[in-house]
PDB file of C-alpha atoms in Angstrom:
ATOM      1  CA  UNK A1020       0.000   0.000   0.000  1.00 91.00           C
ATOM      2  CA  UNK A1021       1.050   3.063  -1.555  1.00 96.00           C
ATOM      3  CA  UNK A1022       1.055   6.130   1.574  1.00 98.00           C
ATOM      4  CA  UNK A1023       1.631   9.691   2.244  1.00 98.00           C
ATOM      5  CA  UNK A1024       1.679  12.259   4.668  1.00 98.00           C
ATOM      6  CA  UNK A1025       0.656  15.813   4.212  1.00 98.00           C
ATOM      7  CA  UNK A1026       1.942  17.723   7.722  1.00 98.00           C
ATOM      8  CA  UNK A1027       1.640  20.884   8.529  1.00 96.00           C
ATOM      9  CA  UNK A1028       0.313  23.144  11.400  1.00 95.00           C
ATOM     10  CA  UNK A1029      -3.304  23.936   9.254  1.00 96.00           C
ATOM     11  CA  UNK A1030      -3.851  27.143  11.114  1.00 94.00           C
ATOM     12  CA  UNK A1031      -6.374  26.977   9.194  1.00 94.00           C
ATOM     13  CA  UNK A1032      -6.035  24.440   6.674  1.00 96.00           C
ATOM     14  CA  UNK A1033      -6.547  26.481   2.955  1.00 94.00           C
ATOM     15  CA  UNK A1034      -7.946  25.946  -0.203  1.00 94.00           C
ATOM     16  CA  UNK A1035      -4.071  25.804  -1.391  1.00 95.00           C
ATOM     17  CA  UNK A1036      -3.714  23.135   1.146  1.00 96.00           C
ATOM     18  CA  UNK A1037      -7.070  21.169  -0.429  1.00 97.00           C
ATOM     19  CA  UNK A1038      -5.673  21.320  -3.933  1.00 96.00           C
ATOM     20  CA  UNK A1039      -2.551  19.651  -3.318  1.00 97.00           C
ATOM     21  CA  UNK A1040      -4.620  16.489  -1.550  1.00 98.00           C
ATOM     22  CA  UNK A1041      -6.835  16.382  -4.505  1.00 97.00           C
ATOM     23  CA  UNK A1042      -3.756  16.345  -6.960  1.00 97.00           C
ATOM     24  CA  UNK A1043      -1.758  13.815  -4.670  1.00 98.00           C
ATOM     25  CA  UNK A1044      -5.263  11.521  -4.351  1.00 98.00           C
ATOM     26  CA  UNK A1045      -4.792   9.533  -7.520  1.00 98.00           C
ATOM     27  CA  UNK A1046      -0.912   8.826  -6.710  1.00 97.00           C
ATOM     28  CA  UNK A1047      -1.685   7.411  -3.160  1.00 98.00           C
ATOM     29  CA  UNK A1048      -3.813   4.136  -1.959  1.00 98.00           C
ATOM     30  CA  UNK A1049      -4.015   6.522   1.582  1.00 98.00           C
ATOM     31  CA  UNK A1050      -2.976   9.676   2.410  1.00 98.00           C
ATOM     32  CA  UNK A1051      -2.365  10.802   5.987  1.00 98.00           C
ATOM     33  CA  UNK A1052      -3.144  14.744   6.763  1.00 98.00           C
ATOM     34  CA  UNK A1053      -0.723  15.010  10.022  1.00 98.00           C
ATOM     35  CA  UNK A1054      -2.107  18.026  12.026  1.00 98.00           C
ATOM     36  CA  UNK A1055       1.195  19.725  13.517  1.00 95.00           C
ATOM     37  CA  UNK A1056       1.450  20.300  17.339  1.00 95.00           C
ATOM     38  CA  UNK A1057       4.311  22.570  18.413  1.00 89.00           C
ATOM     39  CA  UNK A1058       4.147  23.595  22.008  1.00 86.00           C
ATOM     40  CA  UNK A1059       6.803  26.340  20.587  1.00 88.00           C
ATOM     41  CA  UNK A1060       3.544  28.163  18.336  1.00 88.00           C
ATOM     42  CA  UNK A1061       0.658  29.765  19.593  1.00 90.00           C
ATOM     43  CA  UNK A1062      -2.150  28.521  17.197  1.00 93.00           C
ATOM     44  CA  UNK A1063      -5.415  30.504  16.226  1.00 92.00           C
ATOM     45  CA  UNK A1064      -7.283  27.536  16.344  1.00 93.00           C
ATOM     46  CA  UNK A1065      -7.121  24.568  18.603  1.00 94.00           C
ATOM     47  CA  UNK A1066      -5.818  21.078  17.465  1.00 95.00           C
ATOM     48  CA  UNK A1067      -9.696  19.857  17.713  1.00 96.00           C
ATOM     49  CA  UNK A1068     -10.653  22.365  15.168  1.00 95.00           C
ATOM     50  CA  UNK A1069      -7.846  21.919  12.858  1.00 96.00           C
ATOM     51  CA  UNK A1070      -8.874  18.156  12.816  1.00 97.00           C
ATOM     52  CA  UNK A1071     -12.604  18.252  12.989  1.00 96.00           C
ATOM     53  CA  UNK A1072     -12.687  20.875   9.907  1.00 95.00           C
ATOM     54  CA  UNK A1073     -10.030  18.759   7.849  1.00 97.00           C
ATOM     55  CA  UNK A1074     -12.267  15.589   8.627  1.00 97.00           C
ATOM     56  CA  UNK A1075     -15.540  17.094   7.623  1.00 95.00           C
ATOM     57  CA  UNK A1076     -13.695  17.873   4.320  1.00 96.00           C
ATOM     58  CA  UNK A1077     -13.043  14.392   3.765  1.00 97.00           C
ATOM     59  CA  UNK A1078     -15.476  12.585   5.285  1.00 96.00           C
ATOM     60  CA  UNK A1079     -16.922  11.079   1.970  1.00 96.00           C
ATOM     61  CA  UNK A1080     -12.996  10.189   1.034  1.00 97.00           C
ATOM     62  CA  UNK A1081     -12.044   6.887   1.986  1.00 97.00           C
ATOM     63  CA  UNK A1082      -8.776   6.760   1.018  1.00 98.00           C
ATOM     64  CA  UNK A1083      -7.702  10.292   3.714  1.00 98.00           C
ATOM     65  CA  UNK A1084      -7.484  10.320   7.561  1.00 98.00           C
ATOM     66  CA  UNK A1085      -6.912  12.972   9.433  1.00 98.00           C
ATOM     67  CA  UNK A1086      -4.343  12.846  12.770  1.00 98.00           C
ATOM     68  CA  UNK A1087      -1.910  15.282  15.293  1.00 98.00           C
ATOM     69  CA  UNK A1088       1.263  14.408  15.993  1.00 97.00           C
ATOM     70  CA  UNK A1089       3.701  16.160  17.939  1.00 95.00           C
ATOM     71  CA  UNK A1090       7.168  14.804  17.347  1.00 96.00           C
ATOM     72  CA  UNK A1091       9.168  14.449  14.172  1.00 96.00           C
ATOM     73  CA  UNK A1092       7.553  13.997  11.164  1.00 96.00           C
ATOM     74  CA  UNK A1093       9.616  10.799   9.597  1.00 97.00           C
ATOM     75  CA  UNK A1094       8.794   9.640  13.265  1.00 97.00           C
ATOM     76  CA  UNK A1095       5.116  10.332  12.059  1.00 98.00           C
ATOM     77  CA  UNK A1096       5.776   8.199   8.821  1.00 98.00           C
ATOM     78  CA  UNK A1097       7.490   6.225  10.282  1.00 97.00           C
ATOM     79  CA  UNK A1098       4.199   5.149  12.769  1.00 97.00           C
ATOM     80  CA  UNK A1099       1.838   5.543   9.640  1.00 98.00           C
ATOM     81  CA  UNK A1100       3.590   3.445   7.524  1.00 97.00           C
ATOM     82  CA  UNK A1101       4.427   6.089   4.939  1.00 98.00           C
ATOM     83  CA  UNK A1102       6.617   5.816   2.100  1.00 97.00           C
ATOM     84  CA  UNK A1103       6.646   9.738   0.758  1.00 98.00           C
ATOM     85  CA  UNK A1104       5.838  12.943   2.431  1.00 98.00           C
ATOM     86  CA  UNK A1105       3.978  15.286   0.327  1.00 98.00           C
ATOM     87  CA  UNK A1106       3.962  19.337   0.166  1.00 97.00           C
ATOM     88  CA  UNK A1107       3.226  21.917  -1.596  1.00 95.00           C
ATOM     89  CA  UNK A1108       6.098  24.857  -2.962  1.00 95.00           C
ATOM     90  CA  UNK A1109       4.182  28.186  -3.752  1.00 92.00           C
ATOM     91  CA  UNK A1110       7.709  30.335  -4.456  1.00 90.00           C
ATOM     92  CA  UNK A1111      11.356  29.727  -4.498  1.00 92.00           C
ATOM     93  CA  UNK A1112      11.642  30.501  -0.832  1.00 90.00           C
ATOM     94  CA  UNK A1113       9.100  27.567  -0.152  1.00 90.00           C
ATOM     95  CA  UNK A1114      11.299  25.470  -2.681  1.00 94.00           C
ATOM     96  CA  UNK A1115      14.396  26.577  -0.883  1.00 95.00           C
ATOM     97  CA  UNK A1116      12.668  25.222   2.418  1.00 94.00           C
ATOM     98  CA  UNK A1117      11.244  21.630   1.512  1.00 95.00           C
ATOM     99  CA  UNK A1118      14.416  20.917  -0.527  1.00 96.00           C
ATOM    100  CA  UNK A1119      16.405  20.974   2.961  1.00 96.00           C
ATOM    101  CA  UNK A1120      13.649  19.715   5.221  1.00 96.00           C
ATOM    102  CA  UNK A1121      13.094  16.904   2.194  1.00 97.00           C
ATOM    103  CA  UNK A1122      17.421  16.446   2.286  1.00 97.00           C
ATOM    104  CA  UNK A1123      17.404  15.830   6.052  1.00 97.00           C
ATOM    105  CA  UNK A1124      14.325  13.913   6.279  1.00 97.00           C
ATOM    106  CA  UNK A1125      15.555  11.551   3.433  1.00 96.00           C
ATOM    107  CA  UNK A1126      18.891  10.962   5.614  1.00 97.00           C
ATOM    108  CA  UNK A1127      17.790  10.281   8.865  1.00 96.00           C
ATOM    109  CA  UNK A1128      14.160   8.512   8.053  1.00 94.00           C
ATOM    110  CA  UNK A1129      14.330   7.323   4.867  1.00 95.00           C
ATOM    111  CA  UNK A1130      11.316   8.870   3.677  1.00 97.00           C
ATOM    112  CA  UNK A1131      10.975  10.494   0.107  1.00 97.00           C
ATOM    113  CA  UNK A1132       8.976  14.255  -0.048  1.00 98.00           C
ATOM    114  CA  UNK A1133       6.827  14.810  -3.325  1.00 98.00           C
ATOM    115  CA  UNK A1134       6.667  18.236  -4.186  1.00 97.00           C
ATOM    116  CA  UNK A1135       3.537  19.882  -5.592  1.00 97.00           C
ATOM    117  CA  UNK A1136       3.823  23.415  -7.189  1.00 95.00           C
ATOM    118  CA  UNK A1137       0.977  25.709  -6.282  1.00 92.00           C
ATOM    119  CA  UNK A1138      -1.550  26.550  -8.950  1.00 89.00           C
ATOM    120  CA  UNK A1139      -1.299  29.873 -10.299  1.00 84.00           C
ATOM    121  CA  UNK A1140      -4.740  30.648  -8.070  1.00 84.00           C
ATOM    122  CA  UNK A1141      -3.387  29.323  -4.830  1.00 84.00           C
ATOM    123  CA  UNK A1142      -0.255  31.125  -4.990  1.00 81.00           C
ATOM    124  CA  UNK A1143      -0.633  33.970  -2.637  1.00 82.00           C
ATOM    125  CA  UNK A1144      -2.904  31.846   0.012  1.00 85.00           C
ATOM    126  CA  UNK A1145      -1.081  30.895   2.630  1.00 84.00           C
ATOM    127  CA  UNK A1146      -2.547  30.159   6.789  1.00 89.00           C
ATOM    128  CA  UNK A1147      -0.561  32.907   7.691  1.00 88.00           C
ATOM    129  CA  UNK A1148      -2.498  35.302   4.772  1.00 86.00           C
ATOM    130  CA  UNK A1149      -5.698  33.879   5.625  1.00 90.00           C
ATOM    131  CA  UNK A1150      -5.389  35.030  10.043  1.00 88.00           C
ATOM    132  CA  UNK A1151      -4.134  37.868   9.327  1.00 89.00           C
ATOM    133  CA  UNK A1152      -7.232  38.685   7.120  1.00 89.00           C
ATOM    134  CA  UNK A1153      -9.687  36.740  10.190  1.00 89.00           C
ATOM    135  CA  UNK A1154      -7.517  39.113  12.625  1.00 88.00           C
ATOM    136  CA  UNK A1155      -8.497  42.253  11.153  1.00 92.00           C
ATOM    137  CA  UNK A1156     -12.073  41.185  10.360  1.00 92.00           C
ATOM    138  CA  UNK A1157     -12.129  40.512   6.801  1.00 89.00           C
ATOM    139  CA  UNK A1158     -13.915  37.950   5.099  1.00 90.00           C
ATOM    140  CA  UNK A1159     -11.177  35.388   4.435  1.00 89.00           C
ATOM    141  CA  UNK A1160     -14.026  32.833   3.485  1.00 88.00           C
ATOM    142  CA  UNK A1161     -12.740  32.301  -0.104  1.00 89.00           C
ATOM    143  CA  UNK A1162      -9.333  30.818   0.817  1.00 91.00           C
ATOM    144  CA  UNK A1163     -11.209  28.014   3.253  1.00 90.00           C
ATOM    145  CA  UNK A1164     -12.881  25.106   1.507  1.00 92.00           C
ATOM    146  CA  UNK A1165     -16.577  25.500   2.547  1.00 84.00           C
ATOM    147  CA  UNK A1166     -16.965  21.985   4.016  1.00 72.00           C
ATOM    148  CA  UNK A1167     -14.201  22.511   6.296  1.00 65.00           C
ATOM    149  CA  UNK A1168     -15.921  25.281   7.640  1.00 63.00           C
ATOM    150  CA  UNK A1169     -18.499  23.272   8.585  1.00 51.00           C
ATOM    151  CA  UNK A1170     -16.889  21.201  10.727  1.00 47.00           C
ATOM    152  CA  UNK A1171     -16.120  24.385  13.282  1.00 46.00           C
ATOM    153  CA  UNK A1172     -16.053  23.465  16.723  1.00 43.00           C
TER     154      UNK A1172
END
């Protein structure tokens, strides 16, 4: 069995994040979103949140689960049985980023990244774009998926 991971802190998770599962679906028999804990970050929204609105995003897809982890992520792989780690590059500096994280994770866990390049519309969304705009009171409601929404708690 063919599986991924797709880690990140998802605060929130975006419609940039959504594409890249939905590209990486037909390569994987499962794919594993990993929901980030770092006790180092303050988070917007709390770990429950992050994972109920990723799972009522996927809840009619068989093949994604949704999980937190709070250690390394090859240590997360390694526990899920993943071959490949998957992200998504919007801009060189992302690029610049994953190709060392995707280096070191390679060396010491064996695991293999598969990069995604952002679609031209996802380029510019980002979590960090999206709290800033909820911070200020903007409507950042077209760079969420609307069934992840739903699953606010």
């Amino acid at each position: 069995m063919k599986t991924g991971i797709f880690v990140g802190s998802f605060d929130p998770f975006t419609t940039g994040h959504d594409a890249i599962v939905r590209r990486a679906l037909p390569l994987f028999d499962r794919i594993v979103i990993g929901v980030g804990i770092n006790e180092r970050k303050k988070y917007m929204y709390s770990t429950q949140v992050r994972l109920a609105r990723i799972e009522a995003l996927y809840a009619d897809e068989p093949k994604v689960e949704v999980k937190s982890y709070n250690d390394l992520t090859v240590d997360f792989a390694r526990r899920e049985g993943a071959q490949f780690i998957i992200k998504g590059v919007r801009s060189i500096k992302d690029f610049e980023y994953e190709r060392e994280q995707a280096d070191i994770n390679r060396k010491i866990g064996g695991v293999d990244t598969v990069l995604f390049y952002a679609e031209p519309q996802f380029e510019s969304v980002s979590s960090s774009m999206v709290r800033e705009l909820i911070h200020f009171g903007k409507d950042a409601s077209d760079f969420i998926p609307k069934k992840a929404e739903a699953g606010r708690k």
